[in-house]
mmCIF file of C-alpha atoms in Angstrom:
data_model
loop_
_atom_site.group_PDB
_atom_site.id
_atom_site.type_symbol
_atom_site.label_atom_id
_atom_site.label_comp_id
_atom_site.label_asym_id
_atom_site.label_seq_id
_atom_site.Cartn_x
_atom_site.Cartn_y
_atom_site.Cartn_z
ATOM 1 C CA UNK A 1 -57.283 154.231 8.493
ATOM 2 C CA UNK A 2 -54.667 152.217 9.711
ATOM 3 C CA UNK A 3 -51.459 154.351 8.849
ATOM 4 C CA UNK A 4 -47.645 153.339 8.713
ATOM 5 C CA UNK A 5 -45.810 156.448 8.728
ATOM 6 C CA UNK A 6 -42.117 156.553 7.550
ATOM 7 C CA UNK A 7 -40.107 159.570 6.589
ATOM 8 C CA UNK A 8 -39.958 159.639 3.017
ATOM 9 C CA UNK A 9 -35.746 161.117 2.782
ATOM 10 C CA UNK A 10 -33.909 160.666 1.566
ATOM 11 C CA UNK A 11 -30.884 159.842 4.189
ATOM 12 C CA UNK A 12 -27.735 159.825 3.218
ATOM 13 C CA UNK A 13 -24.750 158.256 4.643
ATOM 14 C CA UNK A 14 -20.832 157.453 4.296
ATOM 15 C CA UNK A 15 -19.867 154.498 3.636
ATOM 16 C CA UNK A 16 -19.861 152.329 6.585
ATOM 17 C CA UNK A 17 -21.648 154.733 8.958
ATOM 18 C CA UNK A 18 -25.050 153.426 10.819
ATOM 19 C CA UNK A 19 -28.480 154.350 9.304
ATOM 20 C CA UNK A 20 -31.366 154.366 10.903
ATOM 21 C CA UNK A 21 -34.617 154.059 9.976
ATOM 22 C CA UNK A 22 -37.700 154.832 11.763
ATOM 23 C CA UNK A 23 -41.680 154.157 11.390
ATOM 24 C CA UNK A 24 -44.395 154.605 13.667
ATOM 25 C CA UNK A 25 -47.934 152.772 13.075
ATOM 26 C CA UNK A 26 -51.593 154.173 14.539
ATOM 27 C CA UNK A 27 -52.824 150.671 15.079
ATOM 28 C CA UNK A 28 -52.453 149.479 18.223
ATOM 29 C CA UNK A 29 -53.011 145.999 17.810
ATOM 30 C CA UNK A 30 -50.984 145.250 15.125
ATOM 31 C CA UNK A 31 -48.580 142.040 16.139
ATOM 32 C CA UNK A 32 -46.071 141.877 13.412
ATOM 33 C CA UNK A 33 -44.003 144.576 11.475
ATOM 34 C CA UNK A 34 -41.445 143.651 8.737
ATOM 35 C CA UNK A 35 -38.900 145.739 6.645
ATOM 36 C CA UNK A 36 -38.490 145.535 3.338
ATOM 37 C CA UNK A 37 -35.825 146.662 0.917
ATOM 38 C CA UNK A 38 -37.060 148.504 -2.293
ATOM 39 C CA UNK A 39 -34.711 148.843 -5.452
ATOM 40 C CA UNK A 40 -36.224 151.282 -7.915
ATOM 41 C CA UNK A 41 -38.524 149.022 -10.613
ATOM 42 C CA UNK A 42 -38.003 145.521 -8.011
ATOM 43 C CA UNK A 43 -40.447 144.298 -5.981
ATOM 44 C CA UNK A 44 -39.629 144.602 -1.857
ATOM 45 C CA UNK A 45 -37.436 142.288 -0.226
ATOM 46 C CA UNK A 46 -37.890 141.333 3.078
ATOM 47 C CA UNK A 47 -35.123 142.504 5.387
ATOM 48 C CA UNK A 48 -36.168 141.082 8.469
ATOM 49 C CA UNK A 49 -39.420 140.883 10.754
ATOM 50 C CA UNK A 50 -40.147 140.857 14.104
ATOM 51 C CA UNK A 51 -43.241 140.703 16.586
ATOM 52 C CA UNK A 52 -41.923 141.097 20.051
ATOM 53 C CA UNK A 53 -40.937 144.184 22.233
ATOM 54 C CA UNK A 54 -36.896 144.781 22.067
ATOM 55 C CA UNK A 55 -33.928 144.608 19.949
ATOM 56 C CA UNK A 56 -33.894 141.537 16.926
ATOM 57 C CA UNK A 57 -30.270 141.314 14.699
ATOM 58 C CA UNK A 58 -29.281 139.985 11.763
ATOM 59 C CA UNK A 59 -25.670 140.345 10.568
ATOM 60 C CA UNK A 60 -25.322 143.673 9.902
ATOM 61 C CA UNK A 61 -29.493 144.475 10.074
ATOM 62 C CA UNK A 62 -31.155 145.096 13.894
ATOM 63 C CA UNK A 63 -34.911 145.842 13.727
ATOM 64 C CA UNK A 64 -36.212 147.557 17.090
ATOM 65 C CA UNK A 65 -39.779 147.039 18.321
ATOM 66 C CA UNK A 66 -41.383 149.148 20.795
ATOM 67 C CA UNK A 67 -45.294 148.469 20.936
ATOM 68 C CA UNK A 68 -46.167 151.272 24.021
ATOM 69 C CA UNK A 69 -44.554 154.060 21.360
ATOM 70 C CA UNK A 70 -45.887 152.400 18.068
ATOM 71 C CA UNK A 71 -42.920 152.566 16.775
ATOM 72 C CA UNK A 72 -40.333 150.578 14.800
ATOM 73 C CA UNK A 73 -36.849 151.220 13.446
ATOM 74 C CA UNK A 74 -34.075 149.270 11.815
ATOM 75 C CA UNK A 75 -30.365 149.589 11.931
ATOM 76 C CA UNK A 76 -28.070 149.131 9.227
ATOM 77 C CA UNK A 77 -24.322 148.868 10.485
ATOM 78 C CA UNK A 78 -21.706 149.357 8.393
ATOM 79 C CA UNK A 79 -23.473 151.357 5.612
ATOM 80 C CA UNK A 80 -22.660 149.665 1.801
ATOM 81 C CA UNK A 81 -23.278 151.549 -1.919
ATOM 82 C CA UNK A 82 -25.589 148.405 -2.004
ATOM 83 C CA UNK A 83 -27.850 149.061 0.629
ATOM 84 C CA UNK A 84 -28.713 152.472 -1.308
ATOM 85 C CA UNK A 85 -32.430 151.365 -1.942
ATOM 86 C CA UNK A 86 -36.041 152.594 -0.372
ATOM 87 C CA UNK A 87 -36.716 150.937 2.631
ATOM 88 C CA UNK A 88 -40.292 149.920 3.375
ATOM 89 C CA UNK A 89 -42.152 149.733 6.678
ATOM 90 C CA UNK A 90 -44.800 147.040 6.796
ATOM 91 C CA UNK A 91 -47.653 146.165 9.909
ATOM 92 C CA UNK A 92 -49.326 142.557 9.372
ATOM 93 C CA UNK A 93 -53.004 143.377 9.944
ATOM 94 C CA UNK A 94 -55.055 140.102 11.379
ATOM 95 C CA UNK A 95 -58.175 140.637 9.678
ATOM 96 C CA UNK A 96 -61.704 139.720 11.718
ATOM 97 C CA UNK A 97 -61.510 135.851 10.329
ATOM 98 C CA UNK A 98 -58.496 135.362 12.324
ATOM 99 C CA UNK A 99 -56.748 134.106 8.933
ATOM 100 C CA UNK A 100 -56.500 136.843 6.469
ATOM 101 C CA UNK A 101 -53.685 138.797 7.014
ATOM 102 C CA UNK A 102 -51.971 141.987 5.364
ATOM 103 C CA UNK A 103 -49.336 144.472 4.866
ATOM 104 C CA UNK A 104 -50.103 147.813 5.633
ATOM 105 C CA UNK A 105 -46.664 150.086 3.927
ATOM 106 C CA UNK A 106 -45.315 153.126 4.760
ATOM 107 C CA UNK A 107 -44.259 155.041 1.980
ATOM 108 C CA UNK A 108 -40.516 154.287 2.100
ATOM 109 C CA UNK A 109 -37.702 156.230 3.297
ATOM 110 C CA UNK A 110 -34.945 156.637 0.024
ATOM 111 C CA UNK A 111 -31.615 156.112 1.635
ATOM 112 C CA UNK A 112 -28.680 156.893 0.136
ATOM 113 C CA UNK A 113 -24.137 155.273 1.048
ATOM 114 C CA UNK A 114 -22.098 157.388 -0.336
ATOM 115 C CA UNK A 115 -18.802 155.750 -1.243
ATOM 116 C CA UNK B 1 -33.851 128.834 -2.847
ATOM 117 C CA UNK B 2 -38.685 128.855 -3.990
ATOM 118 C CA UNK B 3 -39.413 132.066 -5.777
ATOM 119 C CA UNK B 4 -41.979 134.130 -6.345
ATOM 120 C CA UNK B 5 -42.945 134.193 -10.379
ATOM 121 C CA UNK B 6 -45.104 136.586 -12.293
ATOM 122 C CA UNK B 7 -45.806 136.646 -16.049
ATOM 123 C CA UNK B 8 -46.121 138.810 -18.293
ATOM 124 C CA UNK B 9 -43.032 140.874 -16.396
ATOM 125 C CA UNK B 10 -44.546 144.018 -19.053
ATOM 126 C CA UNK B 11 -48.144 144.584 -19.787
ATOM 127 C CA UNK B 12 -49.373 147.423 -21.988
ATOM 128 C CA UNK B 13 -53.128 147.636 -23.049
ATOM 129 C CA UNK B 14 -55.942 149.914 -24.391
ATOM 130 C CA UNK B 15 -58.342 151.392 -21.935
ATOM 131 C CA UNK B 16 -61.187 149.132 -22.079
ATOM 132 C CA UNK B 17 -59.559 146.140 -22.586
ATOM 133 C CA UNK B 18 -59.055 142.912 -19.887
ATOM 134 C CA UNK B 19 -56.120 141.825 -18.897
ATOM 135 C CA UNK B 20 -54.810 138.396 -16.599
ATOM 136 C CA UNK B 21 -51.812 138.656 -14.461
ATOM 137 C CA UNK B 22 -50.306 135.275 -13.124
ATOM 138 C CA UNK B 23 -48.494 134.110 -10.788
ATOM 139 C CA UNK B 24 -46.909 131.191 -9.399
ATOM 140 C CA UNK B 25 -46.598 131.030 -5.323
ATOM 141 C CA UNK B 26 -43.813 129.437 -3.344
ATOM 142 C CA UNK B 27 -45.403 125.444 -3.611
ATOM 143 C CA UNK B 28 -45.927 125.022 0.211
ATOM 144 C CA UNK B 29 -47.629 128.373 0.973
ATOM 145 C CA UNK B 30 -50.982 128.957 2.164
ATOM 146 C CA UNK B 31 -51.713 132.098 1.736
ATOM 147 C CA UNK B 32 -51.511 134.935 -1.608
ATOM 148 C CA UNK B 33 -52.097 138.169 -2.131
ATOM 149 C CA UNK B 34 -52.000 140.751 -4.646
ATOM 150 C CA UNK B 35 -50.452 144.397 -4.033
ATOM 151 C CA UNK B 36 -49.831 146.939 -6.372
ATOM 152 C CA UNK B 37 -47.624 150.134 -6.467
ATOM 153 C CA UNK B 38 -48.716 153.469 -8.988
ATOM 154 C CA UNK B 39 -45.256 154.639 -9.620
ATOM 155 C CA UNK B 40 -44.361 157.664 -6.475
ATOM 156 C CA UNK B 41 -46.458 156.221 -4.385
ATOM 157 C CA UNK B 42 -47.032 153.551 -1.574
ATOM 158 C CA UNK B 43 -47.457 150.246 -1.576
ATOM 159 C CA UNK B 44 -51.227 149.196 -1.374
ATOM 160 C CA UNK B 45 -53.147 146.361 -0.791
ATOM 161 C CA UNK B 46 -55.239 144.218 -2.778
ATOM 162 C CA UNK B 47 -57.069 141.059 -1.816
ATOM 163 C CA UNK B 48 -55.906 137.975 -0.119
ATOM 164 C CA UNK B 49 -56.581 134.363 -0.397
ATOM 165 C CA UNK B 50 -56.562 131.392 1.510
ATOM 166 C CA UNK B 51 -58.622 128.229 1.432
ATOM 167 C CA UNK B 52 -59.132 128.686 -2.686
ATOM 168 C CA UNK B 53 -61.221 131.636 -1.337
ATOM 169 C CA UNK B 54 -61.037 135.672 -0.716
ATOM 170 C CA UNK B 55 -60.347 136.101 2.782
ATOM 171 C CA UNK B 56 -59.972 140.320 2.559
ATOM 172 C CA UNK B 57 -60.305 142.466 0.405
ATOM 173 C CA UNK B 58 -59.355 146.712 -0.345
ATOM 174 C CA UNK B 59 -61.656 149.387 -1.041
ATOM 175 C CA UNK B 60 -59.873 149.000 -4.677
ATOM 176 C CA UNK B 61 -60.658 146.000 -5.112
ATOM 177 C CA UNK B 62 -63.719 146.259 -6.970
ATOM 178 C CA UNK B 63 -66.002 144.115 -8.850
ATOM 179 C CA UNK B 64 -64.223 144.874 -12.304
ATOM 180 C CA UNK B 65 -61.372 142.975 -10.181
ATOM 181 C CA UNK B 66 -61.104 138.938 -9.664
ATOM 182 C CA UNK B 67 -59.052 136.672 -8.242
ATOM 183 C CA UNK B 68 -58.335 132.574 -9.150
ATOM 184 C CA UNK B 69 -56.258 129.521 -8.692
ATOM 185 C CA UNK B 70 -57.160 127.484 -11.430
ATOM 186 C CA UNK B 71 -55.125 124.609 -10.705
ATOM 187 C CA UNK B 72 -52.645 123.704 -7.742
ATOM 188 C CA UNK B 73 -50.095 126.146 -8.757
ATOM 189 C CA UNK B 74 -51.430 129.065 -10.445
ATOM 190 C CA UNK B 75 -52.771 132.465 -9.100
ATOM 191 C CA UNK B 76 -54.296 135.291 -11.323
ATOM 192 C CA UNK B 77 -55.421 138.484 -11.329
ATOM 193 C CA UNK B 78 -57.663 139.462 -13.713
ATOM 194 C CA UNK B 79 -58.864 143.425 -14.500
ATOM 195 C CA UNK B 80 -61.995 143.230 -17.042
ATOM 196 C CA UNK B 81 -61.963 146.552 -18.363
ATOM 197 C CA UNK B 82 -59.151 148.073 -17.189
ATOM 198 C CA UNK B 83 -58.857 152.663 -16.965
ATOM 199 C CA UNK B 84 -55.696 154.736 -17.012
ATOM 200 C CA UNK B 85 -55.390 154.983 -13.656
ATOM 201 C CA UNK B 86 -54.766 150.858 -12.656
ATOM 202 C CA UNK B 87 -51.602 151.270 -14.595
ATOM 203 C CA UNK B 88 -49.567 150.425 -11.659
ATOM 204 C CA UNK B 89 -46.610 147.802 -11.080
ATOM 205 C CA UNK B 90 -48.452 144.773 -9.622
ATOM 206 C CA UNK B 91 -47.419 142.583 -6.816
ATOM 207 C CA UNK B 92 -47.871 139.053 -6.068
ATOM 208 C CA UNK B 93 -47.016 137.822 -2.617
ATOM 209 C CA UNK B 94 -47.112 134.369 -0.713
ATOM 210 C CA UNK B 95 -46.968 133.633 2.968
ATOM 211 C CA UNK B 96 -46.649 130.151 4.841
ATOM 212 C CA UNK B 97 -48.251 132.301 7.034
ATOM 213 C CA UNK B 98 -47.578 135.241 8.300
ATOM 214 C CA UNK B 99 -44.296 136.044 6.531
ATOM 215 C CA UNK B 100 -44.955 137.819 2.830
ATOM 216 C CA UNK B 101 -42.534 136.852 0.356
ATOM 217 C CA UNK B 102 -43.535 139.005 -3.482
ATOM 218 C CA UNK B 103 -43.182 138.261 -6.851
ATOM 219 C CA UNK B 104 -40.820 140.314 -9.272
ATOM 220 C CA UNK B 105 -44.375 141.868 -10.131
ATOM 221 C CA UNK B 106 -45.785 143.283 -13.554
ATOM 222 C CA UNK B 107 -46.018 146.737 -15.041
ATOM 223 C CA UNK B 108 -49.389 147.465 -16.661
ATOM 224 C CA UNK B 109 -49.764 150.388 -18.566
ATOM 225 C CA UNK B 110 -52.812 151.139 -19.690
ATOM 226 C CA UNK B 111 -53.358 153.274 -22.752
#
């Protein structure tokens, strides 16, 4: 069973601080990794994806990937109250046919940014 | 910016009834998916669809479920005989290759 694990939180940070969200995955063959943001009652919204080891930056967001440790993280700099949401880590698994993808999600980490 | 759309936004049905959830994927995307999220639980993969056929399905996607792409734009999920435990948010997603974009979801309540 391929698993994606996240701390459920809640993670509470003050406005302007750095929020650090972590995720581990069990399938060593996984190739692509995604962070989605989900507001309560809404659908997952793509924030970032990362395929290669190292860091990838997009505005206030930085994704970090370490395939040897099977670890993905998301840093949010200058956190804003509007960043308050559940952050979902998702890992893409390619099926046996080579053209079928599916995302395995973690349970998500609830982030609260306090004004 | 193109978006995945889903209808209806909410659906209430009686146990044993059939429901059809509809999705319009982003127009140039090749892969289509259905996921569900039971309240308070993680998002779970149901099925992926590529080149007009199912490419992968999960254990949840049993004989009560079916998917169809009846025309060039719509992608549907049918649940033939709904059970109480089918109550969930159902999300459609599409992708050009790997990166999946989600629709707003249909909240299904089975009474």
